[in-house]
CSV table of C-alpha atoms in Angstrom, one decimal:
chain,number,residue,atom,x,y,z
A,1,GLY,CA,-15.6,1.4,-49.1
A,2,GLN,CA,-14.4,3.5,-46.2
A,3,GLN,CA,-11.1,2.5,-44.7
A,4,VAL,CA,-9.4,3.6,-41.5
A,5,MET,CA,-5.7,3.1,-41.0
A,6,GLN,CA,-3.7,3.4,-37.9
A,7,ILE,CA,0.0,3.8,-37.4
A,8,PRO,CA,2.1,2.5,-35.9
A,9,GLN,CA,0.8,-1.0,-35.5
A,10,TYR,CA,3.0,-1.6,-32.4
A,11,GLN,CA,4.4,0.9,-30.0
A,12,HIS,CA,7.1,-0.1,-27.5
A,13,VAL,CA,7.5,2.8,-25.0
A,14,GLN,CA,9.8,3.2,-22.0
A,15,GLU,CA,7.8,4.1,-18.9
A,16,GLY,CA,7.8,7.9,-18.5
A,17,GLU,CA,8.2,8.6,-22.2
A,18,ASP,CA,5.6,10.2,-24.5
A,19,PHE,CA,4.3,8.8,-27.8
A,20,THR,CA,1.7,9.5,-30.4
A,21,THR,CA,-0.5,7.2,-32.5
A,22,TYR,CA,-2.1,8.3,-35.8
A,23,CYS,CA,-5.4,7.6,-37.5
A,24,ASN,CA,-6.3,8.3,-41.1
A,25,SER,CA,-9.6,7.8,-42.9
A,26,SER,CA,-10.1,7.5,-46.6
A,27,THR,CA,-13.4,9.5,-46.3
A,28,THR,CA,-14.5,12.6,-44.4
A,29,LEU,CA,-15.9,11.6,-41.0
A,30,SER,CA,-18.9,12.8,-39.0
A,31,ASN,CA,-16.9,12.1,-35.9
A,32,ILE,CA,-14.0,10.1,-34.6
A,33,GLN,CA,-14.0,7.9,-31.6
A,34,TRP,CA,-11.2,6.4,-29.6
A,35,TYR,CA,-11.3,3.1,-27.7
A,36,LYS,CA,-8.9,1.2,-25.5
A,37,GLN,CA,-8.9,-2.6,-25.3
A,38,ARG,CA,-6.9,-4.3,-22.6
A,39,PRO,CA,-5.5,-7.8,-23.3
A,40,GLY,CA,-8.4,-10.2,-23.1
A,41,GLY,CA,-10.9,-7.4,-22.7
A,42,HIS,CA,-13.4,-5.5,-24.9
A,43,PRO,CA,-13.1,-2.0,-26.4
A,44,VAL,CA,-13.9,0.7,-23.9
A,45,PHE,CA,-14.9,4.1,-25.1
A,46,LEU,CA,-12.5,6.9,-24.3
A,47,ILE,CA,-13.6,9.9,-26.2
A,48,GLN,CA,-15.4,11.3,-29.2
A,49,LEU,CA,-14.3,14.3,-31.3
A,50,VAL,CA,-16.9,16.0,-33.6
A,51,LYS,CA,-15.6,19.4,-34.7
A,52,SER,CA,-12.9,20.1,-37.2
A,53,GLY,CA,-9.6,20.8,-35.5
A,54,GLU,CA,-11.1,19.8,-32.1
A,55,VAL,CA,-8.6,19.0,-29.3
A,56,LYS,CA,-9.6,17.2,-26.1
A,57,LYS,CA,-7.6,16.2,-23.1
A,58,GLN,CA,-8.1,13.4,-20.5
A,59,LYS,CA,-5.3,13.7,-17.9
A,60,ARG,CA,-2.2,12.5,-19.8
A,61,LEU,CA,-4.1,11.8,-23.0
A,62,THR,CA,-4.6,14.4,-25.7
A,63,PHE,CA,-6.8,13.7,-28.7
A,64,GLN,CA,-6.9,15.8,-31.9
A,65,PHE,CA,-9.3,15.8,-34.9
A,66,GLY,CA,-7.9,17.1,-38.1
A,67,GLU,CA,-9.1,20.2,-39.9
A,68,ALA,CA,-10.4,18.1,-42.8
A,69,LYS,CA,-12.1,15.6,-40.4
A,70,LYS,CA,-10.2,12.7,-42.1
A,71,ASN,CA,-7.4,12.2,-39.5
A,72,SER,CA,-6.9,12.1,-35.8
A,73,SER,CA,-4.1,11.6,-33.3
A,74,LEU,CA,-3.8,10.4,-29.7
A,75,HIS,CA,-0.8,11.6,-27.7
A,76,ILE,CA,0.1,10.1,-24.3
A,77,THR,CA,2.6,11.8,-22.0
A,78,ALA,CA,4.6,10.2,-19.2
A,79,THR,CA,3.5,6.7,-20.2
A,80,GLN,CA,2.6,4.4,-17.3
A,81,THR,CA,2.3,0.6,-17.2
A,82,THR,CA,-1.5,1.1,-16.9
A,83,ASP,CA,-1.5,2.5,-20.4
A,84,VAL,CA,-0.8,-1.0,-21.8
A,85,GLY,CA,-3.4,-2.1,-24.3
A,86,THR,CA,-4.6,-1.6,-27.9
A,87,TYR,CA,-5.9,1.8,-28.8
A,88,PHE,CA,-8.4,1.9,-31.6
A,89,CYS,CA,-9.7,4.9,-33.5
A,90,ALA,CA,-13.1,4.5,-35.2
A,91,GLY,CA,-14.6,6.8,-37.7
A,92,LEU,CA,-18.3,7.4,-37.8
A,93,VAL,CA,-20.1,8.2,-41.0
A,94,ILE,CA,-23.7,9.3,-40.7
A,95,LYS,CA,-26.1,8.3,-43.5
A,96,ALA,CA,-29.8,8.5,-43.8
A,97,ALA,CA,-29.9,4.7,-43.9
A,98,GLY,CA,-28.0,4.5,-40.6
A,99,ASN,CA,-24.7,5.2,-39.1
A,100,LYS,CA,-21.6,3.1,-39.6
A,101,LEU,CA,-18.6,2.9,-37.4
A,102,THR,CA,-15.4,1.8,-39.0
A,103,PHE,CA,-12.4,0.8,-36.8
A,104,GLY,CA,-8.8,1.1,-37.6
A,105,GLY,CA,-6.4,-1.9,-37.0
A,106,GLY,CA,-5.3,-0.5,-33.7
A,107,THR,CA,-2.0,0.5,-32.1
A,108,ARG,CA,-0.7,-2.1,-29.6
A,109,VAL,CA,1.1,-0.4,-26.8
A,110,LEU,CA,3.7,-2.2,-24.7
A,111,VAL,CA,5.3,-0.3,-21.8
A,112,LYS,CA,8.8,-1.2,-20.6
A,113,PRO,CA,9.2,-0.4,-16.9
B,1,ASP,CA,-27.7,0.8,-14.6
B,2,ALA,CA,-26.7,-2.4,-16.4
B,3,GLY,CA,-24.3,-2.1,-19.2
B,4,VAL,CA,-24.3,-4.2,-22.4
B,5,THR,CA,-24.5,-7.9,-21.6
B,6,GLN,CA,-23.7,-10.8,-23.9
B,7,SER,CA,-24.2,-14.6,-23.7
B,8,PRO,CA,-22.6,-17.0,-23.8
B,9,THR,CA,-19.1,-15.8,-22.9
B,10,HIS,CA,-17.3,-18.7,-24.7
B,11,LEU,CA,-18.5,-21.2,-27.2
B,12,ILE,CA,-16.9,-24.1,-29.1
B,13,LYS,CA,-18.5,-25.4,-32.3
B,14,THR,CA,-17.5,-27.6,-35.2
B,15,ARG,CA,-17.5,-26.7,-38.9
B,16,GLY,CA,-20.9,-26.7,-40.5
B,17,GLN,CA,-22.8,-26.1,-37.3
B,18,GLN,CA,-24.9,-23.1,-36.5
B,19,VAL,CA,-24.6,-20.7,-33.6
B,20,THR,CA,-26.7,-18.0,-31.9
B,21,LEU,CA,-25.2,-15.3,-29.9
B,22,ARG,CA,-27.3,-12.9,-27.7
B,23,CYS,CA,-27.0,-9.3,-26.6
B,24,SER,CA,-28.9,-7.1,-24.2
B,25,PRO,CA,-28.2,-3.4,-24.8
B,26,LYS,CA,-27.4,-0.8,-22.2
B,27,SER,CA,-30.5,0.6,-20.4
B,28,GLY,CA,-32.1,3.3,-22.5
B,29,HIS,CA,-30.4,2.3,-25.7
B,30,ASP,CA,-32.4,1.3,-28.8
B,31,THR,CA,-29.7,0.4,-31.4
B,32,VAL,CA,-27.5,-2.7,-31.5
B,33,SER,CA,-24.5,-3.2,-33.7
B,34,TRP,CA,-22.5,-6.4,-34.1
B,35,TYR,CA,-18.8,-6.7,-34.7
B,36,GLN,CA,-16.4,-9.5,-35.4
B,37,GLN,CA,-12.9,-9.1,-34.0
B,38,ALA,CA,-10.3,-11.6,-35.2
B,39,LEU,CA,-7.2,-12.1,-33.1
B,40,GLY,CA,-4.9,-9.1,-33.4
B,41,GLN,CA,-7.3,-7.1,-35.6
B,42,GLY,CA,-9.8,-4.3,-35.1
B,43,PRO,CA,-13.5,-4.9,-34.8
B,44,GLN,CA,-15.2,-5.4,-38.2
B,45,PHE,CA,-18.8,-4.2,-38.5
B,46,ILE,CA,-21.3,-6.9,-39.3
B,47,PHE,CA,-24.6,-5.2,-39.1
B,48,GLN,CA,-26.8,-2.8,-37.1
B,49,TYR,CA,-30.3,-3.2,-35.9
B,50,TYR,CA,-32.8,-0.4,-35.1
B,51,GLU,CA,-36.6,-0.7,-34.7
B,52,GLU,CA,-36.3,-4.4,-35.2
B,53,GLU,CA,-34.8,-4.0,-38.7
B,54,GLU,CA,-31.3,-4.4,-40.1
B,55,ARG,CA,-30.3,-0.8,-40.9
B,56,GLN,CA,-26.7,-1.2,-42.1
B,57,ARG,CA,-24.6,-4.1,-43.1
B,58,GLY,CA,-20.9,-4.6,-43.5
B,59,ASN,CA,-19.1,-7.0,-45.9
B,60,PHE,CA,-20.3,-10.3,-44.4
B,61,PRO,CA,-22.0,-13.2,-46.2
B,62,ASP,CA,-25.6,-14.1,-45.8
B,63,ARG,CA,-24.6,-16.8,-43.4
B,64,PHE,CA,-24.6,-14.0,-40.9
B,65,SER,CA,-28.0,-12.9,-39.9
B,66,GLY,CA,-29.6,-11.2,-37.0
B,67,HIS,CA,-32.7,-10.2,-35.2
B,68,GLN,CA,-33.8,-7.5,-32.8
B,69,PHE,CA,-36.7,-8.0,-30.4
B,70,PRO,CA,-39.2,-5.4,-29.1
B,71,ASN,CA,-37.2,-5.0,-25.9
B,72,TYR,CA,-34.2,-4.0,-28.1
B,73,SER,CA,-32.2,-7.1,-27.3
B,74,SER,CA,-30.6,-8.8,-30.3
B,75,GLU,CA,-29.3,-12.1,-31.6
B,76,LEU,CA,-26.6,-12.9,-34.1
B,77,ASN,CA,-26.9,-16.1,-36.0
B,78,VAL,CA,-24.2,-17.7,-38.0
B,79,ASN,CA,-24.9,-20.7,-40.2
B,80,ALA,CA,-22.6,-23.3,-41.8
B,81,LEU,CA,-19.7,-22.3,-39.6
B,82,LEU,CA,-16.2,-22.1,-41.0
B,83,LEU,CA,-12.9,-22.2,-39.2
B,84,GLY,CA,-12.4,-18.6,-40.2
B,85,ASP,CA,-15.5,-17.6,-38.2
B,86,SER,CA,-13.4,-18.1,-35.0
B,87,ALA,CA,-13.3,-14.7,-33.4
B,88,LEU,CA,-14.5,-12.5,-30.6
B,89,TYR,CA,-18.0,-11.3,-31.4
B,90,LEU,CA,-18.8,-7.9,-29.9
B,91,CYS,CA,-22.2,-6.3,-29.4
B,92,ALA,CA,-22.4,-2.6,-29.1
B,93,SER,CA,-25.4,-0.5,-28.1
B,94,SER,CA,-26.2,3.1,-28.7
B,95,LEU,CA,-29.1,5.6,-28.8
B,96,THR,CA,-30.2,6.6,-32.3
B,97,GLY,CA,-30.7,10.3,-32.7
B,98,ARG,CA,-31.4,10.5,-36.4
B,99,GLY,CA,-28.3,12.3,-37.6
B,100,ILE,CA,-26.8,12.9,-34.1
B,101,ALA,CA,-23.4,11.3,-33.6
B,102,GLU,CA,-23.8,8.3,-31.4
B,103,THR,CA,-21.4,6.7,-28.9
B,104,GLN,CA,-21.4,3.0,-28.8
B,105,TYR,CA,-20.9,1.0,-25.7
B,106,PHE,CA,-19.5,-2.5,-26.1
B,107,GLY,CA,-20.3,-5.7,-24.2
B,108,PRO,CA,-17.7,-8.1,-23.0
B,109,GLY,CA,-18.0,-10.2,-26.2
B,110,THR,CA,-18.6,-13.9,-27.0
B,111,ARG,CA,-15.4,-15.8,-27.9
B,112,LEU,CA,-16.3,-18.4,-30.6
B,113,LEU,CA,-13.9,-21.2,-31.5
B,114,VAL,CA,-14.8,-23.3,-34.6
B,115,LEU,CA,-13.0,-26.6,-34.8
């Protein structure tokens, strides 16, 4: 079945530094979604990328969808303590029988002040 | 505009018991998906309901069943609970557009502990 892998599993970042987390799917995706989950919370939708090679920015966050629509990345610049949490990518495959969203294992981000 | 709501927030059960979790979708949404999130892991897709029918199912045993009501709310039932069923159960709602990519909005989850 479809698998979505994320690396790294953990990311320790000094406040003010940049980092990137990567997401890879075993199958071609209809779209890729990114979520953030704070400790003790639930996943909160951040963004959705649909087109091959698409790049979207949200303030200090830059999201990219690969040309083959099988991988994606999230780059955060000037990390802040509010960026703490787990970032999940989720690949959507659209089928006639219904759409299925498969989550990666997440990248847990810890920020050192 | 109410978001996705779930009840109860927390639940403690013993092995072999049965549990029912409830979800009300975001206003205007007609599709409900259920996920199981074990500690330290990503959400795992259980199944999705649309038009009161199970439309897609993940790799979960038949002990996991569900239902969707005419008002689009949904229930997740788990029979013969095992210790390994302890997890955060998330409900996500979306609007089905028949081939249009859909964004899912998650509820706060029900934290189930099986002793």
